[in-house]
PDB file of C-alpha atoms in Angstrom:
ATOM      1  CA  MET N   2      -2.118  19.034  45.117  1.00 54.00           C
ATOM      2  CA  ILE N   3      -1.664  20.957  41.916  1.00 59.00           C
ATOM      3  CA  ALA N   4       0.915  18.456  40.660  1.00 59.00           C
ATOM      4  CA  VAL N   5      -1.509  15.569  41.177  1.00 57.00           C
ATOM      5  CA  ALA N   6      -4.293  17.395  39.331  1.00 55.00           C
ATOM      6  CA  ASP N   7      -1.926  18.271  36.488  1.00 56.00           C
ATOM      7  CA  ARG N   8      -0.836  14.631  36.208  1.00 56.00           C
ATOM      8  CA  TRP N   9      -4.500  13.565  36.176  1.00 53.00           C
ATOM      9  CA  PHE N  10      -5.218  15.718  33.116  1.00 51.00           C
ATOM     10  CA  ARG N  11      -2.111  14.565  31.222  1.00 55.00           C
ATOM     11  CA  LEU N  12      -3.050  10.916  31.316  1.00 51.00           C
ATOM     12  CA  PRO N  13      -6.209  11.259  29.188  1.00 60.00           C
ATOM     13  CA  ARG N  14      -4.384  13.420  26.628  1.00 60.00           C
ATOM     14  CA  CYS N  15      -1.663  10.819  26.299  1.00 58.00           C
ATOM     15  CA  ALA N  16      -4.214   8.026  26.027  1.00 59.00           C
ATOM     16  CA  ALA N  17      -6.174   9.975  23.409  1.00 60.00           C
ATOM     17  CA  TRP N  18      -2.986  10.514  21.435  1.00 58.00           C
ATOM     18  CA  LEU N  19      -2.186   6.785  21.541  1.00 58.00           C
ATOM     19  CA  VAL N  20      -5.715   5.867  20.460  1.00 60.00           C
ATOM     20  CA  GLY N  21      -5.462   8.314  17.548  1.00 61.00           C
ATOM     21  CA  LEU N  22      -2.134   6.825  16.512  1.00 58.00           C
ATOM     22  CA  ALA N  23      -3.557   3.299  16.679  1.00 57.00           C
ATOM     23  CA  VAL N  24      -6.538   4.316  14.512  1.00 54.00           C
ATOM     24  CA  ALA N  25      -4.222   5.904  11.937  1.00 55.00           C
ATOM     25  CA  VAL N  26      -2.019   2.807  11.765  1.00 52.00           C
ATOM     26  CA  MET N  27      -5.035   0.512  11.363  1.00 54.00           C
ATOM     27  CA  SER N  28      -6.515   2.644   8.576  1.00 51.00           C
ATOM     28  CA  VAL N  29      -3.226   2.535   6.637  1.00 46.00           C
ATOM     29  CA  ALA N  30      -2.827  -1.194   7.210  1.00 46.00           C
ATOM     30  CA  ASN N  31      -6.385  -1.960   6.047  1.00 47.00           C
ATOM     31  CA  SER N  32      -6.252   0.155   2.862  1.00 40.00           C
ATOM     32  CA  PRO N  33      -6.411  -1.870  -0.363  1.00 44.00           C
ATOM     33  CA  ALA N  34      -3.193  -2.397  -2.280  1.00 44.00           C
ATOM     34  CA  ARG N  35      -2.809  -0.192  -5.345  1.00 44.00           C
ATOM     35  CA  ALA N  36      -1.735  -1.689  -8.650  1.00 51.00           C
ATOM     36  CA  ASP N  37       1.306  -0.305 -10.376  1.00 73.00           C
ATOM     37  CA  HIS N  38       0.733   2.356 -13.045  1.00 80.00           C
ATOM     38  CA  CYS N  39       2.434   0.107 -15.585  1.00 82.00           C
ATOM     39  CA  ASP N  40       0.049  -2.756 -14.784  1.00 86.00           C
ATOM     40  CA  ASP N  41      -2.847  -0.368 -15.298  1.00 87.00           C
ATOM     41  CA  LEU N  42      -1.460   0.558 -18.723  1.00 87.00           C
ATOM     42  CA  ALA N  43      -1.162  -3.118 -19.683  1.00 88.00           C
ATOM     43  CA  LYS N  44      -4.774  -3.746 -18.649  1.00 90.00           C
ATOM     44  CA  GLN N  45      -5.853  -0.682 -20.616  1.00 90.00           C
ATOM     45  CA  LEU N  46      -4.025  -1.960 -23.706  1.00 90.00           C
ATOM     46  CA  LYS N  47      -5.739  -5.325 -23.351  1.00 90.00           C
ATOM     47  CA  ALA N  48      -9.164  -3.712 -22.981  1.00 91.00           C
ATOM     48  CA  GLN N  49      -8.829  -1.287 -25.893  1.00 91.00           C
ATOM     49  CA  ILE N  50      -6.905  -3.315 -28.480  1.00 90.00           C
ATOM     50  CA  GLY N  51      -8.425  -6.582 -29.609  1.00 88.00           C
ATOM     51  CA  GLY N  52      -6.239  -9.669 -29.373  1.00 89.00           C
ATOM     52  CA  VAL N  53      -3.701  -8.314 -26.874  1.00 90.00           C
ATOM     53  CA  GLY N  54      -2.795 -10.704 -24.070  1.00 90.00           C
ATOM     54  CA  ILE N  55      -0.799  -9.936 -20.928  1.00 91.00           C
ATOM     55  CA  GLY N  56       2.121 -12.224 -20.154  1.00 89.00           C
ATOM     56  CA  LYS N  57       4.816 -12.264 -17.485  1.00 89.00           C
ATOM     57  CA  THR N  58       6.322  -9.256 -15.754  1.00 87.00           C
ATOM     58  CA  ALA N  59      10.082  -9.179 -15.303  1.00 83.00           C
ATOM     59  CA  ALA N  60      12.554  -6.369 -14.620  1.00 80.00           C
ATOM     60  CA  ASN N  61      10.212  -3.417 -15.281  1.00 83.00           C
ATOM     61  CA  THR N  62       8.922  -5.049 -18.468  1.00 89.00           C
ATOM     62  CA  ILE N  63       5.496  -6.523 -19.131  1.00 91.00           C
ATOM     63  CA  TYR N  64       5.452  -9.011 -21.983  1.00 92.00           C
ATOM     64  CA  LEU N  65       2.377  -8.814 -24.192  1.00 92.00           C
ATOM     65  CA  SER N  66       1.142 -10.964 -27.070  1.00 92.00           C
ATOM     66  CA  HIS N  67      -0.821 -10.281 -30.256  1.00 93.00           C
ATOM     67  CA  PRO N  68      -1.363 -12.338 -33.432  1.00 92.00           C
ATOM     68  CA  ALA N  69       0.165  -9.607 -35.643  1.00 90.00           C
ATOM     69  CA  ALA N  70       3.391  -9.372 -33.606  1.00 92.00           C
ATOM     70  CA  LYS N  71       6.228 -11.828 -33.078  1.00 92.00           C
ATOM     71  CA  ALA N  72       7.158 -10.052 -29.826  1.00 93.00           C
ATOM     72  CA  LEU N  73       5.486  -7.209 -27.978  1.00 93.00           C
ATOM     73  CA  ARG N  74       6.371  -5.643 -24.664  1.00 92.00           C
ATOM     74  CA  LEU N  75       5.631  -2.631 -22.504  1.00 91.00           C
ATOM     75  CA  GLY N  76       8.559  -1.084 -20.670  1.00 89.00           C
ATOM     76  CA  CYS N  77       7.766   0.531 -17.342  1.00 85.00           C
ATOM     77  CA  PRO N  78       9.217   3.857 -16.199  1.00 80.00           C
ATOM     78  CA  SER N  79      12.834   3.948 -15.103  1.00 73.00           C
ATOM     79  CA  ARG N  80      15.402   6.659 -14.475  1.00 71.00           C
ATOM     80  CA  THR N  81      15.934   7.390 -18.185  1.00 69.00           C
ATOM     81  CA  VAL N  82      12.563   6.790 -19.880  1.00 70.00           C
ATOM     82  CA  LYS N  83       8.949   7.238 -18.873  1.00 81.00           C
ATOM     83  CA  ASN N  84       7.480   4.316 -20.806  1.00 87.00           C
ATOM     84  CA  GLU N  85       8.465   2.229 -23.803  1.00 89.00           C
ATOM     85  CA  ILE N  86       6.640   0.153 -26.390  1.00 92.00           C
ATOM     86  CA  TYR N  87       8.611  -2.470 -28.302  1.00 94.00           C
ATOM     87  CA  GLY N  88       7.217  -4.569 -31.105  1.00 94.00           C
ATOM     88  CA  GLN N  89       8.759  -7.073 -33.474  1.00 94.00           C
ATOM     89  CA  ALA N  90       7.037  -7.968 -36.719  1.00 93.00           C
ATOM     90  CA  PRO N  91       7.403 -11.521 -38.079  1.00 90.00           C
ATOM     91  CA  ALA N  92       8.238 -10.262 -41.591  1.00 90.00           C
ATOM     92  CA  ARG N  93      10.888  -7.995 -43.067  1.00 89.00           C
ATOM     93  CA  LYS N  94       8.182  -5.577 -44.200  1.00 91.00           C
ATOM     94  CA  PRO N  95       5.709  -4.984 -41.350  1.00 91.00           C
ATOM     95  CA  SER N  96       2.075  -5.732 -42.129  1.00 92.00           C
ATOM     96  CA  PRO N  97      -0.572  -2.994 -41.889  1.00 93.00           C
ATOM     97  CA  ALA N  98      -2.083  -4.843 -38.900  1.00 93.00           C
ATOM     98  CA  PHE N  99       1.269  -4.651 -37.069  1.00 94.00           C
ATOM     99  CA  VAL N 100       1.670  -0.947 -37.846  1.00 93.00           C
ATOM    100  CA  GLU N 101      -1.887  -0.331 -36.620  1.00 94.00           C
ATOM    101  CA  LEU N 102      -1.198  -2.300 -33.414  1.00 93.00           C
ATOM    102  CA  ILE N 103       1.958  -0.329 -32.585  1.00 93.00           C
ATOM    103  CA  ALA N 104       0.259   2.989 -33.371  1.00 93.00           C
ATOM    104  CA  SER N 105      -2.714   2.114 -31.159  1.00 94.00           C
ATOM    105  CA  ALA N 106      -0.485   1.013 -28.283  1.00 93.00           C
ATOM    106  CA  ALA N 107       1.648   4.164 -28.530  1.00 92.00           C
ATOM    107  CA  ALA N 108      -1.471   6.348 -28.604  1.00 93.00           C
ATOM    108  CA  ILE N 109      -2.746   4.745 -25.394  1.00 92.00           C
ATOM    109  CA  VAL N 110       0.560   4.696 -23.518  1.00 91.00           C
ATOM    110  CA  PHE N 111       1.739   8.195 -24.455  1.00 90.00           C
ATOM    111  CA  THR N 112      -1.726   9.838 -24.672  1.00 90.00           C
ATOM    112  CA  ILE N 113      -1.213  11.163 -28.187  1.00 90.00           C
ATOM    113  CA  PRO N 114      -3.914  11.054 -30.896  1.00 93.00           C
ATOM    114  CA  LYS N 115      -3.809   7.811 -32.877  1.00 92.00           C
ATOM    115  CA  PRO N 116      -3.472   9.464 -36.329  1.00 93.00           C
ATOM    116  CA  ASP N 117      -0.289  11.177 -35.115  1.00 92.00           C
ATOM    117  CA  THR N 118       1.270   7.973 -33.786  1.00 92.00           C
ATOM    118  CA  LEU N 119       0.243   6.123 -36.962  1.00 93.00           C
ATOM    119  CA  ARG N 120       1.982   8.775 -39.035  1.00 93.00           C
ATOM    120  CA  GLY N 121       5.122   8.553 -36.901  1.00 91.00           C
ATOM    121  CA  VAL N 122       5.263   4.729 -37.086  1.00 92.00           C
ATOM    122  CA  LYS N 123       4.762   4.769 -40.858  1.00 92.00           C
ATOM    123  CA  ARG N 124       7.428   7.446 -41.217  1.00 91.00           C
ATOM    124  CA  CYS N 125       9.911   5.430 -39.156  1.00 89.00           C
ATOM    125  CA  PHE N 126       9.354   2.201 -41.114  1.00 89.00           C
ATOM    126  CA  GLY N 127       9.380   4.146 -44.392  1.00 89.00           C
ATOM    127  CA  ARG N 128      12.867   5.466 -43.709  1.00 88.00           C
ATOM    128  CA  VAL N 129      14.359   2.031 -43.154  1.00 86.00           C
ATOM    129  CA  GLY N 130      15.879   0.848 -46.384  1.00 80.00           C
ATOM    130  CA  LEU N 131      18.647   1.043 -48.906  1.00 72.00           C
ATOM    131  CA  LEU N 132      19.491   4.743 -48.597  1.00 77.00           C
ATOM    132  CA  ARG N 133      19.387   5.279 -44.829  1.00 76.00           C
ATOM    133  CA  GLY N 134      20.323   1.814 -43.597  1.00 78.00           C
ATOM    134  CA  ASN N 135      18.610  -0.848 -41.531  1.00 84.00           C
ATOM    135  CA  ASP N 136      18.663   0.988 -38.171  1.00 87.00           C
ATOM    136  CA  ILE N 137      16.893   4.348 -37.997  1.00 86.00           C
ATOM    137  CA  LYS N 138      16.457   6.670 -35.017  1.00 89.00           C
ATOM    138  CA  THR N 139      13.959   9.498 -35.328  1.00 87.00           C
ATOM    139  CA  ARG N 140      11.858  11.823 -33.157  1.00 88.00           C
ATOM    140  CA  PHE N 141       8.198  12.539 -33.723  1.00 84.00           C
ATOM    141  CA  ARG N 142       5.957  14.500 -31.345  1.00 83.00           C
ATOM    142  CA  ARG N 143       8.491  14.237 -28.490  1.00 86.00           C
ATOM    143  CA  LEU N 144       8.713  10.461 -28.945  1.00 89.00           C
ATOM    144  CA  ASP N 145      11.974   8.664 -29.650  1.00 90.00           C
ATOM    145  CA  MET N 146      11.403   6.032 -32.342  1.00 92.00           C
ATOM    146  CA  ARG N 147      13.930   3.435 -33.381  1.00 92.00           C
ATOM    147  CA  CYS N 148      13.157   1.142 -36.301  1.00 92.00           C
ATOM    148  CA  ALA N 149      15.426  -1.752 -37.200  1.00 92.00           C
ATOM    149  CA  ARG N 150      15.281  -4.418 -39.871  1.00 91.00           C
ATOM    150  CA  THR N 151      17.101  -7.714 -40.259  1.00 90.00           C
ATOM    151  CA  LYS N 152      16.893 -10.344 -42.987  1.00 89.00           C
ATOM    152  CA  THR N 153      13.894 -12.005 -41.372  1.00 91.00           C
ATOM    153  CA  ASP N 154      12.042  -9.437 -39.267  1.00 91.00           C
ATOM    154  CA  SER N 155      11.623  -5.768 -38.378  1.00 93.00           C
ATOM    155  CA  SER N 156      11.200  -4.069 -35.015  1.00 93.00           C
ATOM    156  CA  ILE N 157      10.252  -0.713 -33.548  1.00 93.00           C
ATOM    157  CA  SER N 158      10.852   0.816 -30.147  1.00 93.00           C
ATOM    158  CA  ILE N 159       8.970   3.931 -29.056  1.00 93.00           C
ATOM    159  CA  SER N 160       9.866   5.755 -25.849  1.00 90.00           C
ATOM    160  CA  ARG N 161       9.728   9.167 -24.246  1.00 85.00           C
ATOM    161  CA  ASP N 162      12.600  10.665 -22.310  1.00 79.00           C
ATOM    162  CA  SER N 163      11.948  11.150 -18.599  1.00 72.00           C
ATOM    163  CA  SER N 164      12.853  14.844 -18.813  1.00 71.00           C
ATOM    164  CA  GLU N 165       9.868  15.528 -21.118  1.00 63.00           C
TER     165      GLU N 165
END
């Protein structure tokens, strides 16, 4: 008789456990999908910088557009870098609007004050030239900056190492 009574009390516990499991599964299945952090950054860039448009996403890269830039893209985090901003100016000497755009984007992505990123971008483009060459790598405020210049255009890439 004791075995029957013990079995009687186990059935409701098991059923309660199954109901709890079913509720947990349904709550996870019905939760809204979260956007990627990189997509959020792209939307933030579009909202805070006038003229920025969001293009296609391919291979951890979101292509952006702006009238002052020939090419603009946001690199998403990978094993080696946290984020990356790449911009290509349509002229050999970048316009002040392009420098301002890159500085604003870097300030938003890397959460650094805009005057500091503007100073770093100007410093990087200022070093490109006859004495130091057409491909410069520098560090400013824990950011890796690489400025390059060809006969027709100039480009900058700003990233932060994943260990920082």
